[in-house]
Amino acid sequence: MSGLAEAVVDLGAIADNVRTVASVTDTALMAVVKADGFGHGAVPVARAALRAGATWLGVTSAVEALALRGAGISVPTLSWLHRPNDDFAALITADVDVGVSTTTHLHAVADAARRLGVPATVQLKADTGLTRNGAGPDEWPDLVTWARKYEVEGGVRVRGVWSHLADADVPGSPGLARQVRTFSEALRFARAAGLDPDLVHLANSAAALSAPGTRFDLCRIGLALYGVDPFGATGPGEFGLRAALTLRTTVVNVKRVPAGTGVSYGPEYVTGAPTTLALLPLGYADGLPRATEGRAQVWLGGRRRPVVGRIAMDQCVVDAGDVPVAIGDPVVVLGPGDHETTAPTAGPPTVAEWARWAGTNPHEILTGIGARVGRDHLQERADVA
């Protein structure tokens, strides 16, 4: 551990998760590596996922897509969120598929392609009920008509039609069936207008694992890629996913204090008995949400111990009770949850638990782990054998 804390990323777990999802879906898989691979490191995660059988990569922005290309990763890649004045020429030159949701964006992409003299490859996104990005039913006909016009002229190739689900992680949600129907109608319209997309995709992690009717040609896996159950299990859950990230640090200060000692700002926490306090060099700038105050725990000295007092920007305090603690002792802030098959509190807390303590989702916890936390990527066993 070269810094104050590190996130250890098991690339073997990433690979196993790709294989696990593939065994369920029987479709092509897109590994979603946006937000620096959900905080795991986009480039090493992408390489591990591709070695395991993923054939596509998905990112949010042109910056993310071009970073993959700069790292020598040339596989099919979709970038789906842009401003109309983004540098689409760079994406076209880098052979990145551009997700298009409005005619304004489509015109900008087609204009960049015309100036380059190279056709742009686009994937048209329909809004089927998430009410976020994508063309809704009123805008879809215009988007499809323009896309077909540009395709006939040779400036654009429509490779894909796709959408995104709103609540696939809610078992039995009636909204899922509605979205599938709306998507199917959008697809029929596109084909009737003369488009012939090679790639049709709708399913995210939750749908890929549980809703066969959403899978089409490809499934986009984000949370499942990183080993987090999209249905909220705090351990591997029914699908056997392996969490890839462990966040760990060491104790940097120890104090033995009497009852009645205030801890951190406020103080909002006062010790109820003589106890030992251990200081950790991690705070909300490193991804520990302040909202977890009074609930968060870490793994110290072979057991879970509570984080007490307010979490500061750079540090937090753990009440170790009478457990012997010394400066330099290892601490696991969140772990892979392998213990969950036996007893929920028999090991380090998981990202799902941290999310529950913070009242948020695991995505926010993972992507919130700050840049000053070093990443240590453990290679797949096959790579080091």
C-alpha positions as a Python dict, from the first residue, in 0.01 Angstrom:
ca = {
    (1, 'M'): (0, 0, 0),
    (2, 'S'): (186, 304, -128),
    (3, 'G'): (-66, 569, -16),
    (4, 'L'): (-294, 618, 281),
    (5, 'A'): (-552, 380, 136),
    (6, 'E'): (-605, 162, -168),
    (7, 'A'): (-878, -6, -364),
    (8, 'V'): (-774, -356, -462),
    (9, 'V'): (-948, -464, -782),
    (10, 'D'): (-965, -836, -858),
    (11, 'L'): (-968, -859, -1237),
    (12, 'G'): (-1030, -1231, -1207),
    (13, 'A'): (-1364, -1146, -1047),
    (14, 'I'): (-1443, -913, -1337),
    (15, 'A'): (-1375, -1197, -1579),
    (16, 'D'): (-1581, -1443, -1376),
    (17, 'N'): (-1876, -1203, -1373),
    (18, 'V'): (-1866, -1171, -1751),
    (19, 'R'): (-1874, -1549, -1781),
    (20, 'T'): (-2153, -1576, -1525),
    (21, 'V'): (-2378, -1331, -1709),
    (22, 'A'): (-2290, -1487, -2044),
    (23, 'S'): (-2401, -1828, -1916),
    (24, 'V'): (-2743, -1682, -1836),
    (25, 'T'): (-2804, -1458, -2137),
    (26, 'D'): (-2664, -1640, -2440),
    (27, 'T'): (-2621, -1300, -2612),
    (28, 'A'): (-2332, -1070, -2688),
    (29, 'L'): (-2225, -859, -2390),
    (30, 'M'): (-2128, -494, -2362),
    (31, 'A'): (-1906, -419, -2062),
    (32, 'V'): (-2003, -75, -1933),
    (33, 'V'): (-1684, 96, -1818),
    (34, 'K'): (-1807, 453, -1778),
    (35, 'A'): (-1699, 662, -1479),
    (36, 'D'): (-1355, 501, -1489),
    (37, 'G'): (-1506, 155, -1475),
    (38, 'F'): (-1736, 241, -1183),
    (39, 'G'): (-1424, 351, -997),
    (40, 'H'): (-1237, 26, -1068),
    (41, 'G'): (-1021, 154, -1355),
    (42, 'A'): (-1172, 159, -1704),
    (43, 'V'): (-876, 30, -1903),
    (44, 'P'): (-780, -275, -1691),
    (45, 'V'): (-1147, -363, -1640),
    (46, 'A'): (-1214, -336, -2013),
    (47, 'R'): (-923, -563, -2095),
    (48, 'A'): (-1030, -823, -1838),
    (49, 'A'): (-1389, -817, -1961),
    (50, 'L'): (-1284, -855, -2323),
    (51, 'R'): (-1056, -1148, -2241),
    (52, 'A'): (-1352, -1315, -2072),
    (53, 'G'): (-1575, -1283, -2376),
    (54, 'A'): (-1736, -939, -2380),
    (55, 'T'): (-1734, -801, -2735),
    (56, 'W'): (-1847, -441, -2678),
    (57, 'L'): (-1756, -157, -2445),
    (58, 'G'): (-1992, 116, -2332),
    (59, 'V'): (-1907, 462, -2203),
    (60, 'T'): (-2089, 786, -2141),
    (61, 'S'): (-1867, 1044, -2306),
    (62, 'A'): (-1630, 1112, -2590),
    (63, 'V'): (-1349, 1165, -2338),
    (64, 'E'): (-1400, 816, -2198),
    (65, 'A'): (-1422, 656, -2542),
    (66, 'L'): (-1109, 825, -2670),
    (67, 'A'): (-919, 728, -2354),
    (68, 'L'): (-989, 363, -2435),
    (69, 'R'): (-868, 415, -2790),
    (70, 'G'): (-559, 590, -2656),
    (71, 'A'): (-486, 282, -2447),
    (72, 'G'): (-487, 69, -2761),
    (73, 'I'): (-834, -82, -2713),
    (74, 'S'): (-993, -97, -3057),
    (75, 'V'): (-1301, -316, -3001),
    (76, 'P'): (-1651, -187, -3085),
    (77, 'T'): (-1738, 91, -2842),
    (78, 'L'): (-2055, 293, -2790),
    (79, 'S'): (-2047, 645, -2643),
    (80, 'W'): (-2395, 774, -2564),
    (81, 'L'): (-2408, 1117, -2399),
    (82, 'H'): (-2288, 1428, -2583),
    (83, 'R'): (-2344, 1795, -2635),
    (84, 'P'): (-2439, 1893, -2991),
    (85, 'N'): (-2112, 2084, -3026),
    (86, 'D'): (-1888, 1797, -2915),
    (87, 'D'): (-1602, 1689, -3139),
    (88, 'F'): (-1784, 1415, -3327),
    (89, 'A'): (-1506, 1409, -3586),
    (90, 'A'): (-1272, 1264, -3322),
    (91, 'L'): (-1522, 988, -3243),
    (92, 'I'): (-1579, 910, -3610),
    (93, 'T'): (-1205, 898, -3677),
    (94, 'A'): (-1158, 667, -3377),
    (95, 'D'): (-1431, 433, -3506),
    (96, 'V'): (-1655, 487, -3202),
    (97, 'D'): (-2030, 438, -3235),
    (98, 'V'): (-2220, 753, -3140),
    (99, 'G'): (-2541, 720, -2945),
    (100, 'V'): (-2794, 965, -3090),
    (101, 'S'): (-3116, 1071, -2915),
    (102, 'T'): (-3219, 1392, -3094),
    (103, 'T'): (-3224, 1526, -3448),
    (104, 'T'): (-3003, 1813, -3327),
    (105, 'H'): (-2731, 1565, -3237),
    (106, 'L'): (-2787, 1362, -3553),
    (107, 'H'): (-2741, 1669, -3774),
    (108, 'A'): (-2418, 1754, -3590),
    (109, 'V'): (-2284, 1400, -3633),
    (110, 'A'): (-2379, 1392, -4002),
    (111, 'D'): (-2215, 1731, -4057),
    (112, 'A'): (-1891, 1609, -3897),
    (113, 'A'): (-1901, 1300, -4117),
    (114, 'R'): (-1955, 1510, -4428),
    (115, 'R'): (-1657, 1730, -4348),
    (116, 'L'): (-1440, 1424, -4286),
    (117, 'G'): (-1563, 1240, -4591),
    (118, 'V'): (-1612, 932, -4370),
    (119, 'P'): (-1951, 792, -4268),
    (120, 'A'): (-2038, 804, -3900),
    (121, 'T'): (-2169, 494, -3725),
    (122, 'V'): (-2461, 579, -3498),
    (123, 'Q'): (-2700, 398, -3268),
    (124, 'L'): (-3043, 556, -3228),
    (125, 'K'): (-3179, 565, -2875),
    (126, 'A'): (-3552, 555, -2808),
    (127, 'D'): (-3699, 681, -2482),
    (128, 'T'): (-3930, 397, -2382),
    (129, 'G'): (-4029, 522, -2039),
    (130, 'L'): (-3720, 624, -1844),
    (131, 'T'): (-3791, 983, -1951),
    (132, 'R'): (-3429, 1077, -1958),
    (133, 'N'): (-3225, 1062, -2280),
    (134, 'G'): (-3358, 910, -2600),
    (135, 'A'): (-3625, 1015, -2849),
    (136, 'G'): (-3978, 978, -2720),
    (137, 'P'): (-4268, 855, -2932),
    (138, 'D'): (-4333, 1205, -3067),
    (139, 'E'): (-3968, 1264, -3167),
    (140, 'W'): (-3882, 911, -3283),
    (141, 'P'): (-4037, 931, -3634),
    (142, 'D'): (-3844, 1248, -3715),
    (143, 'L'): (-3517, 1102, -3583),
    (144, 'V'): (-3565, 781, -3783),
    (145, 'T'): (-3659, 969, -4101),
    (146, 'W'): (-3349, 1187, -4086),
    (147, 'A'): (-3129, 890, -4001),
    (148, 'R'): (-3259, 700, -4303),
    (149, 'K'): (-3202, 1005, -4525),
    (150, 'Y'): (-2841, 1040, -4409),
    (151, 'E'): (-2788, 666, -4448),
    (152, 'V'): (-2911, 671, -4809),
    (153, 'E'): (-2678, 964, -4880),
    (154, 'G'): (-2385, 766, -4736),
    (155, 'G'): (-2305, 998, -4448),
    (156, 'V'): (-2432, 781, -4165),
    (157, 'R'): (-2459, 412, -4090),
    (158, 'V'): (-2728, 315, -3840),
    (159, 'R'): (-2575, 16, -3665),
    (160, 'G'): (-2802, -3, -3363),
    (161, 'V'): (-3137, 78, -3205),
    (162, 'W'): (-3150, 76, -2828),
    (163, 'S'): (-3309, 204, -2509),
    (164, 'H'): (-3263, 188, -2133),
    (165, 'L'): (-3487, 41, -1865),
    (166, 'A'): (-3626, 230, -1568),
    (167, 'D'): (-3692, -39, -1306),
    (168, 'A'): (-3570, -378, -1420),
    (169, 'D'): (-3431, -426, -1069),
    (170, 'V'): (-3786, -436, -929),
    (171, 'P'): (-3915, -791, -972),
    (172, 'G'): (-4259, -803, -1130),
    (173, 'S'): (-4268, -437, -1224),
    (174, 'P'): (-4542, -370, -1483),
    (175, 'G'): (-4325, -91, -1620),
    (176, 'L'): (-4082, -344, -1764),
    (177, 'A'): (-4340, -501, -1993),
    (178, 'R'): (-4460, -156, -2103),
    (179, 'Q'): (-4108, -54, -2194),
    (180, 'V'): (-4049, -371, -2392),
    (181, 'R'): (-4370, -307, -2590),
    (182, 'T'): (-4276, 55, -2654),
    (183, 'F'): (-3928, -48, -2762),
    (184, 'S'): (-4062, -313, -2997),
    (185, 'E'): (-4292, -56, -3156),
    (186, 'A'): (-4001, 185, -3203),
    (187, 'L'): (-3797, -92, -3360),
    (188, 'R'): (-4080, -188, -3598),
    (189, 'F'): (-4113, 175, -3707),
    (190, 'A'): (-3739, 202, -3771),
    (191, 'R'): (-3739, -111, -3985),
    (192, 'A'): (-4050, -3, -4174),
    (193, 'A'): (-3869, 323, -4255),
    (194, 'G'): (-3589, 126, -4420),
    (195, 'L'): (-3337, 98, -4138),
    (196, 'D'): (-3180, -241, -4081),
    (197, 'P'): (-2985, -225, -3753),
    (198, 'D'): (-2734, -499, -3685),
    (199, 'L'): (-2762, -448, -3312),
    (200, 'V'): (-3075, -417, -3098),
    (201, 'H'): (-3028, -382, -2724),
    (202, 'L'): (-3232, -294, -2418),
    (203, 'A'): (-3123, -504, -2119),
    (204, 'N'): (-2911, -372, -1834),
    (205, 'S'): (-2760, -594, -1564),
    (206, 'A'): (-3086, -665, -1384),
    (207, 'A'): (-3276, -743, -1703),
    (208, 'A'): (-2991, -949, -1846),
    (209, 'L'): (-3005, -1175, -1542),
    (210, 'S'): (-3381, -1201, -1498),
    (211, 'A'): (-3584, -1089, -1801),
    (212, 'P'): (-3525, -1294, -2116),
    (213, 'G'): (-3767, -1083, -2320),
    (214, 'T'): (-3537, -781, -2291),
    (215, 'R'): (-3216, -940, -2416),
    (216, 'F'): (-3242, -902, -2797),
    (217, 'D'): (-2893, -906, -2957),
    (218, 'L'): (-2681, -771, -2673),
    (219, 'C'): (-2694, -702, -2298),
    (220, 'R'): (-2520, -405, -2138),
    (221, 'I'): (-2372, -507, -1803),
    (222, 'G'): (-2263, -241, -1558),
    (223, 'L'): (-2321, -321, -1192),
    (224, 'A'): (-2310, -697, -1250),
    (225, 'L'): (-1972, -663, -1421),
    (226, 'Y'): (-1830, -540, -1091),
    (227, 'G'): (-1990, -823, -895),
    (228, 'V'): (-2270, -632, -725),
    (229, 'D'): (-2613, -794, -731),
    (230, 'P'): (-2852, -548, -903),
    (231, 'F'): (-3137, -675, -687),
    (232, 'G'): (-2975, -561, -364),
    (233, 'A'): (-2817, -873, -215),
    (234, 'T'): (-2532, -779, 16),
    (235, 'G'): (-2327, -1082, -87),
    (236, 'P'): (-2303, -1293, -403),
    (237, 'G'): (-2681, -1343, -416),
    (238, 'E'): (-2854, -1603, -629),
    (239, 'F'): (-2645, -1532, -939),
    (240, 'G'): (-2306, -1595, -777),
    (241, 'L'): (-2147, -1266, -883),
    (242, 'R'): (-1809, -1186, -727),
    (243, 'A'): (-1750, -834, -600),
    (244, 'A'): (-1426, -711, -750),
    (245, 'L'): (-1326, -426, -520),
    (246, 'T'): (-1185, -421, -168),
    (247, 'L'): (-1121, -84, -2),
    (248, 'R'): (-855, -102, 268),
    (249, 'T'): (-634, 121, 479),
    (250, 'T'): (-440, 115, 806),
    (251, 'V'): (-480, 277, 1145),
    (252, 'V'): (-280, 602, 1165),
    (253, 'N'): (-347, 700, 1529),
    (254, 'V'): (-480, 535, 1846),
    (255, 'K'): (-622, 698, 2160),
    (256, 'R'): (-743, 540, 2482),
    (257, 'V'): (-1015, 771, 2616),
    (258, 'P'): (-1248, 780, 2917),
    (259, 'A'): (-1626, 780, 2912),
    (260, 'G'): (-1775, 1116, 2816),
    (261, 'T'): (-1518, 1195, 2546),
    (262, 'G'): (-1652, 1381, 2245),
    (263, 'V'): (-1541, 1249, 1906),
    (264, 'S'): (-1499, 1455, 1589),
    (265, 'Y'): (-1697, 1769, 1500),
    (266, 'G'): (-1984, 1878, 1718),
    (267, 'P'): (-1928, 1651, 1891),
    (268, 'E'): (-2230, 1448, 1791),
    (269, 'Y'): (-2086, 1132, 1944),
    (270, 'V'): (-1971, 1096, 2304),
    (271, 'T'): (-1819, 776, 2437),
    (272, 'G'): (-2039, 590, 2683),
    (273, 'A'): (-1754, 401, 2847),
    (274, 'P'): (-1372, 391, 2845),
    (275, 'T'): (-1269, 281, 2496),
    (276, 'T'): (-1000, 280, 2230),
    (277, 'L'): (-1042, 505, 1926),
    (278, 'A'): (-865, 428, 1600),
    (279, 'L'): (-813, 698, 1339),
    (280, 'L'): (-842, 606, 970),
    (281, 'P'): (-705, 827, 688),
    (282, 'L'): (-1026, 808, 483),
    (283, 'G'): (-1309, 1057, 468),
    (284, 'Y'): (-1584, 1182, 244),
    (285, 'A'): (-1331, 1302, -14),
    (286, 'D'): (-1232, 938, -49),
    (287, 'G'): (-1586, 806, -82),
    (288, 'L'): (-1713, 752, 273),
    (289, 'P'): (-2050, 931, 280),
    (290, 'R'): (-2121, 1155, 577),
    (291, 'A'): (-2478, 1023, 565),
    (292, 'T'): (-2355, 690, 707),
    (293, 'E'): (-2287, 846, 1047),
    (294, 'G'): (-2415, 622, 1324),
    (295, 'R'): (-2448, 319, 1096),
    (296, 'A'): (-2119, 256, 915),
    (297, 'Q'): (-1879, -18, 1025),
    (298, 'V'): (-1536, -140, 922),
    (299, 'W'): (-1340, -462, 971),
    (300, 'L'): (-1071, -413, 1235),
    (301, 'G'): (-898, -669, 1453),
    (302, 'G'): (-1103, -960, 1319),
    (303, 'R'): (-1444, -808, 1383),
    (304, 'R'): (-1670, -525, 1278),
    (305, 'R'): (-1631, -200, 1464),
    (306, 'P'): (-1845, 116, 1430),
    (307, 'V'): (-1739, 440, 1269),
    (308, 'V'): (-1824, 707, 1526),
    (309, 'G'): (-1862, 1083, 1513),
    (310, 'R'): (-1883, 1285, 1196),
    (311, 'I'): (-1687, 1160, 897),
    (312, 'A'): (-1452, 1440, 795),
    (313, 'M'): (-1309, 1517, 453),
    (314, 'D'): (-990, 1318, 509),
    (315, 'Q'): (-1044, 1097, 812),
    (316, 'C'): (-1284, 913, 1034),
    (317, 'V'): (-1276, 753, 1379),
    (318, 'V'): (-1355, 395, 1471),
    (319, 'D'): (-1457, 285, 1819),
    (320, 'A'): (-1250, -27, 1878),
    (321, 'G'): (-1377, -86, 2231),
    (322, 'D'): (-1129, -301, 2421),
    (323, 'V'): (-988, -471, 2110),
    (324, 'P'): (-608, -430, 2106),
    (325, 'V'): (-525, -184, 1827),
    (326, 'A'): (-195, -35, 1716),
    (327, 'I'): (-86, 217, 1457),
    (328, 'G'): (-38, 36, 1128),
    (329, 'D'): (-304, -228, 1189),
    (330, 'P'): (-493, -321, 869),
    (331, 'V'): (-853, -216, 818),
    (332, 'V'): (-1096, -331, 549),
    (333, 'V'): (-1354, -62, 484),
    (334, 'L'): (-1552, -264, 232),
    (335, 'G'): (-1490, -609, 96),
    (336, 'P'): (-1621, -863, -152),
    (337, 'G'): (-1877, -1021, 79),
    (338, 'D'): (-1758, -1378, 39),
    (339, 'H'): (-1869, -1439, 398),
    (340, 'E'): (-2231, -1356, 319),
    (341, 'T'): (-2314, -1719, 245),
    (342, 'T'): (-2261, -1797, 611),
    (343, 'A'): (-2322, -1499, 838),
    (344, 'P'): (-2391, -1141, 728),
    (345, 'T'): (-2156, -979, 980),
    (346, 'A'): (-1881, -1240, 976),
    (347, 'G'): (-1653, -1030, 757),
    (348, 'P'): (-1598, -682, 615),
    (349, 'P'): (-1907, -485, 513),
    (350, 'T'): (-1996, -486, 143),
    (351, 'V'): (-2063, -200, -95),
    (352, 'A'): (-2432, -286, -78),
    (353, 'E'): (-2425, -233, 298),
    (354, 'W'): (-2246, 99, 263),
    (355, 'A'): (-2510, 201, 10),
    (356, 'R'): (-2788, 106, 250),
    (357, 'W'): (-2624, 297, 534),
    (358, 'A'): (-2596, 604, 310),
    (359, 'G'): (-2945, 576, 164),
    (360, 'T'): (-2808, 548, -189),
    (361, 'N'): (-2710, 282, -443),
    (362, 'P'): (-2384, 86, -479),
    (363, 'H'): (-2303, 279, -797),
    (364, 'E'): (-2260, 600, -599),
    (365, 'I'): (-2040, 435, -338),
    (366, 'L'): (-1810, 277, -597),
    (367, 'T'): (-1779, 583, -821),
    (368, 'G'): (-1731, 805, -516),
    (369, 'I'): (-1403, 642, -413),
    (370, 'G'): (-1171, 936, -472),
    (371, 'A'): (-871, 966, -700),
    (372, 'R'): (-622, 982, -413),
    (373, 'V'): (-715, 627, -320),
    (374, 'G'): (-469, 417, -516),
    (375, 'R'): (-591, 128, -734),
    (376, 'D'): (-410, -204, -723),
    (377, 'H'): (-523, -438, -999),
    (378, 'L'): (-484, -808, -929),
    (379, 'Q'): (-445, -990, -1258),
    (380, 'E'): (-642, -1296, -1351),
    (381, 'R'): (-477, -1617, -1242),
    (382, 'A'): (-431, -1722, -1604),
    (383, 'D'): (-228, -1410, -1670),
    (384, 'V'): (24, -1472, -1394),
    (385, 'A'): (48, -1851, -1402),
}
